[in-house]
Coordinates of C-alpha atoms in Angstrom, one line a residue:
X1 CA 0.0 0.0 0.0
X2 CA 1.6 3.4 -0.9
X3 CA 1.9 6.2 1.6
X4 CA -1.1 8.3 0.1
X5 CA -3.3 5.0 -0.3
X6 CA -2.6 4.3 3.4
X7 CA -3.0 7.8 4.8
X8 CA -6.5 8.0 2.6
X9 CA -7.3 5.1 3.9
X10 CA -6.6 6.2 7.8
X11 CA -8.6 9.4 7.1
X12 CA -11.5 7.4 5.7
X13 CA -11.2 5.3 9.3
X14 CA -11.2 8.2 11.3
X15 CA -13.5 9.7 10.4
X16 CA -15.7 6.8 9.9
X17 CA -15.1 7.1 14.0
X18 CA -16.1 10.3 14.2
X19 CA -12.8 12.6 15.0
X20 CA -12.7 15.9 13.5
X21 CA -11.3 17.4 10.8
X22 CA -8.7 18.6 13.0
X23 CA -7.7 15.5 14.5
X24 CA -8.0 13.7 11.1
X25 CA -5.5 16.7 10.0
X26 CA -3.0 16.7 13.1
X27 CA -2.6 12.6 13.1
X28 CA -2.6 12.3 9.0
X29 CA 0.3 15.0 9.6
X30 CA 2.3 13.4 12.4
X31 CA 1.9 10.0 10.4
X32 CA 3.3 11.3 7.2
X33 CA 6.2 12.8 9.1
X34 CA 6.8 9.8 10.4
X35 CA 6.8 8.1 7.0
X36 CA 8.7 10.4 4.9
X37 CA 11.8 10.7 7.8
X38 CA 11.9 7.0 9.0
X39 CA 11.2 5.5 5.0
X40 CA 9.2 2.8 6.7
X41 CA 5.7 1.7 5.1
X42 CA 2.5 2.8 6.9
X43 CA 1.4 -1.0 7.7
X44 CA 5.2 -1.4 9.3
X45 CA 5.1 1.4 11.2
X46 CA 1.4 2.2 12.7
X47 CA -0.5 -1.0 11.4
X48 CA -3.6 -1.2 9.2
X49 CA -5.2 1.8 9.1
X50 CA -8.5 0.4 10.7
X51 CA -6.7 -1.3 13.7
X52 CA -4.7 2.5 14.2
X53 CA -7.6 4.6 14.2
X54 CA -9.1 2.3 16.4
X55 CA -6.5 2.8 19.0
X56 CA -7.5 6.6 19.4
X57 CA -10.7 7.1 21.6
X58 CA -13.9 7.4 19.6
X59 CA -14.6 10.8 18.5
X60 CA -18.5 12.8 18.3
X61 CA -18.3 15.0 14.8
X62 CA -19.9 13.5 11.8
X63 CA -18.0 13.3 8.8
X64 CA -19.2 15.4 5.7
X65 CA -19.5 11.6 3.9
X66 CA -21.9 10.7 6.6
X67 CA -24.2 13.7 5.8
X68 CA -24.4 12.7 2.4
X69 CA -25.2 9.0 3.0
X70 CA -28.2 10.5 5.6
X71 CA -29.2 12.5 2.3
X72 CA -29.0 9.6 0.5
X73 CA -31.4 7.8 2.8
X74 CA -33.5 10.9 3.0
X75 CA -34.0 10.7 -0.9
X76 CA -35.2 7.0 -1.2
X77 CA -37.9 7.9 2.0
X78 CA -39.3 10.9 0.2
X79 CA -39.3 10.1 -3.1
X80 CA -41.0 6.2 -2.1
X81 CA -43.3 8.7 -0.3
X82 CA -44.1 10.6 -3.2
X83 CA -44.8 7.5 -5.4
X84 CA -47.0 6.4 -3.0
X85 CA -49.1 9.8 -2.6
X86 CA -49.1 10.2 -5.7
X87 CA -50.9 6.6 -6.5
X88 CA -52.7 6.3 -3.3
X89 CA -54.1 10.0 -3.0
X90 CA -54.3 11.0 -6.7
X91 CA -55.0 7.4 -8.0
X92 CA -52.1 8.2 -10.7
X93 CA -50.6 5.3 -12.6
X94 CA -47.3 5.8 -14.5
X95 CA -47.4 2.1 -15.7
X96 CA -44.6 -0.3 -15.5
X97 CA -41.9 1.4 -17.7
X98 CA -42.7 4.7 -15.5
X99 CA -42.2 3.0 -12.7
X100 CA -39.2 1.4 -13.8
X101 CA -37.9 4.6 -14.8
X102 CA -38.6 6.0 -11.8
X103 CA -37.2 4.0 -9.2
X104 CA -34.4 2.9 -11.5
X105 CA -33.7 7.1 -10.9
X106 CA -34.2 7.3 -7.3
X107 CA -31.7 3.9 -7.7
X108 CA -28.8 6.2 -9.4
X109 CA -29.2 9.4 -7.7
X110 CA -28.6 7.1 -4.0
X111 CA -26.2 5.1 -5.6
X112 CA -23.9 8.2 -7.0
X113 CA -24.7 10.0 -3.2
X114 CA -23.1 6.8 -1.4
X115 CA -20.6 6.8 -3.4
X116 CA -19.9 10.7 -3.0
X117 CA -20.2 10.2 0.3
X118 CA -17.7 8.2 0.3
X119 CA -15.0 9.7 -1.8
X120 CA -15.9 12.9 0.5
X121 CA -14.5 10.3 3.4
X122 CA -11.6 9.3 1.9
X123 CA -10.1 12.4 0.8
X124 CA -7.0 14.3 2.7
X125 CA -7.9 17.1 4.3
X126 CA -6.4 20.5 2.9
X127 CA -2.8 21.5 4.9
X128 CA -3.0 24.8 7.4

Protein backbone atom coordinates (compact mmCIF):
# COMPACT_ATOMS: atom_id res chain seq x y z
CA UNK A 1 0.00 0.00 0.00
CA UNK A 2 1.63 3.36 -0.93
CA UNK A 3 1.94 6.15 1.56
CA UNK A 4 -1.13 8.34 0.09
CA UNK A 5 -3.32 5.02 -0.26
CA UNK A 6 -2.59 4.31 3.43
CA UNK A 7 -3.04 7.75 4.75
CA UNK A 8 -6.47 8.01 2.57
CA UNK A 9 -7.33 5.12 3.85
CA UNK A 10 -6.62 6.22 7.81
CA UNK A 11 -8.62 9.40 7.06
CA UNK A 12 -11.52 7.36 5.75
CA UNK A 13 -11.17 5.27 9.27
CA UNK A 14 -11.15 8.22 11.26
CA UNK A 15 -13.54 9.71 10.39
CA UNK A 16 -15.68 6.78 9.88
CA UNK A 17 -15.07 7.06 13.98
CA UNK A 18 -16.12 10.28 14.18
CA UNK A 19 -12.84 12.60 15.02
CA UNK A 20 -12.67 15.85 13.54
CA UNK A 21 -11.31 17.43 10.84
CA UNK A 22 -8.71 18.60 13.02
CA UNK A 23 -7.71 15.50 14.46
CA UNK A 24 -7.97 13.73 11.12
CA UNK A 25 -5.46 16.70 10.03
CA UNK A 26 -3.05 16.71 13.11
CA UNK A 27 -2.61 12.61 13.08
CA UNK A 28 -2.60 12.34 9.03
CA UNK A 29 0.34 15.01 9.65
CA UNK A 30 2.26 13.41 12.36
CA UNK A 31 1.92 10.00 10.37
CA UNK A 32 3.31 11.35 7.20
CA UNK A 33 6.16 12.77 9.05
CA UNK A 34 6.83 9.80 10.37
CA UNK A 35 6.82 8.10 7.02
CA UNK A 36 8.71 10.42 4.86
CA UNK A 37 11.76 10.72 7.77
CA UNK A 38 11.89 7.01 8.99
CA UNK A 39 11.21 5.50 4.95
CA UNK A 40 9.24 2.85 6.71
CA UNK A 41 5.69 1.66 5.09
CA UNK A 42 2.48 2.78 6.87
CA UNK A 43 1.39 -0.97 7.70
CA UNK A 44 5.19 -1.43 9.27
CA UNK A 45 5.06 1.43 11.17
CA UNK A 46 1.38 2.18 12.72
CA UNK A 47 -0.48 -1.02 11.44
CA UNK A 48 -3.65 -1.20 9.17
CA UNK A 49 -5.18 1.84 9.06
CA UNK A 50 -8.47 0.44 10.72
CA UNK A 51 -6.71 -1.34 13.72
CA UNK A 52 -4.74 2.54 14.22
CA UNK A 53 -7.65 4.64 14.16
CA UNK A 54 -9.09 2.29 16.43
CA UNK A 55 -6.46 2.79 19.01
CA UNK A 56 -7.50 6.62 19.39
CA UNK A 57 -10.66 7.06 21.64
CA UNK A 58 -13.92 7.39 19.64
CA UNK A 59 -14.60 10.83 18.51
CA UNK A 60 -18.51 12.82 18.32
CA UNK A 61 -18.34 14.96 14.84
CA UNK A 62 -19.91 13.54 11.79
CA UNK A 63 -18.01 13.26 8.78
CA UNK A 64 -19.16 15.35 5.70
CA UNK A 65 -19.53 11.63 3.87
CA UNK A 66 -21.91 10.69 6.56
CA UNK A 67 -24.18 13.65 5.85
CA UNK A 68 -24.36 12.69 2.44
CA UNK A 69 -25.16 8.96 3.04
CA UNK A 70 -28.23 10.51 5.62
CA UNK A 71 -29.24 12.54 2.30
CA UNK A 72 -29.01 9.61 0.52
CA UNK A 73 -31.37 7.83 2.78
CA UNK A 74 -33.52 10.89 3.00
CA UNK A 75 -34.00 10.73 -0.92
CA UNK A 76 -35.16 6.98 -1.21
CA UNK A 77 -37.86 7.95 1.99
CA UNK A 78 -39.28 10.87 0.18
CA UNK A 79 -39.30 10.13 -3.14
CA UNK A 80 -41.01 6.23 -2.08
CA UNK A 81 -43.27 8.69 -0.25
CA UNK A 82 -44.08 10.55 -3.23
CA UNK A 83 -44.76 7.52 -5.41
CA UNK A 84 -47.03 6.43 -3.01
CA UNK A 85 -49.14 9.81 -2.58
CA UNK A 86 -49.08 10.19 -5.74
CA UNK A 87 -50.88 6.60 -6.51
CA UNK A 88 -52.71 6.34 -3.28
CA UNK A 89 -54.11 10.04 -3.04
CA UNK A 90 -54.32 10.95 -6.68
CA UNK A 91 -54.97 7.37 -8.00
CA UNK A 92 -52.13 8.19 -10.65
CA UNK A 93 -50.57 5.27 -12.61
CA UNK A 94 -47.34 5.78 -14.46
CA UNK A 95 -47.37 2.09 -15.67
CA UNK A 96 -44.63 -0.28 -15.49
CA UNK A 97 -41.94 1.45 -17.73
CA UNK A 98 -42.65 4.70 -15.53
CA UNK A 99 -42.25 2.95 -12.69
CA UNK A 100 -39.17 1.39 -13.78
CA UNK A 101 -37.92 4.59 -14.84
CA UNK A 102 -38.56 5.95 -11.76
CA UNK A 103 -37.19 4.01 -9.24
CA UNK A 104 -34.42 2.87 -11.47
CA UNK A 105 -33.67 7.14 -10.94
CA UNK A 106 -34.16 7.27 -7.34
CA UNK A 107 -31.69 3.88 -7.67
CA UNK A 108 -28.82 6.16 -9.40
CA UNK A 109 -29.20 9.41 -7.66
CA UNK A 110 -28.57 7.14 -4.04
CA UNK A 111 -26.23 5.10 -5.61
CA UNK A 112 -23.95 8.24 -7.03
CA UNK A 113 -24.73 9.97 -3.22
CA UNK A 114 -23.06 6.82 -1.42
CA UNK A 115 -20.59 6.76 -3.40
CA UNK A 116 -19.86 10.69 -3.04
CA UNK A 117 -20.19 10.20 0.34
CA UNK A 118 -17.68 8.15 0.28
CA UNK A 119 -15.01 9.75 -1.84
CA UNK A 120 -15.88 12.88 0.46
CA UNK A 121 -14.46 10.30 3.41
CA UNK A 122 -11.56 9.32 1.86
CA UNK A 123 -10.13 12.41 0.81
CA UNK A 124 -7.02 14.26 2.66
CA UNK A 125 -7.86 17.14 4.28
CA UNK A 126 -6.41 20.50 2.91
CA UNK A 127 -2.79 21.53 4.88
CA UNK A 128 -3.02 24.82 7.44
Amino acid sequence: MSTEEYLKTLAYELRHRKHGEDMVRNTLQEVSSHLAESGESGVAAFGQPREYAASFAAGTTTSGGARVGTLAGLVVIVTLAAYLVLRGTFDISFGISGTLTYFGAVVAVTAALIVTGQQMDRRLPDPR
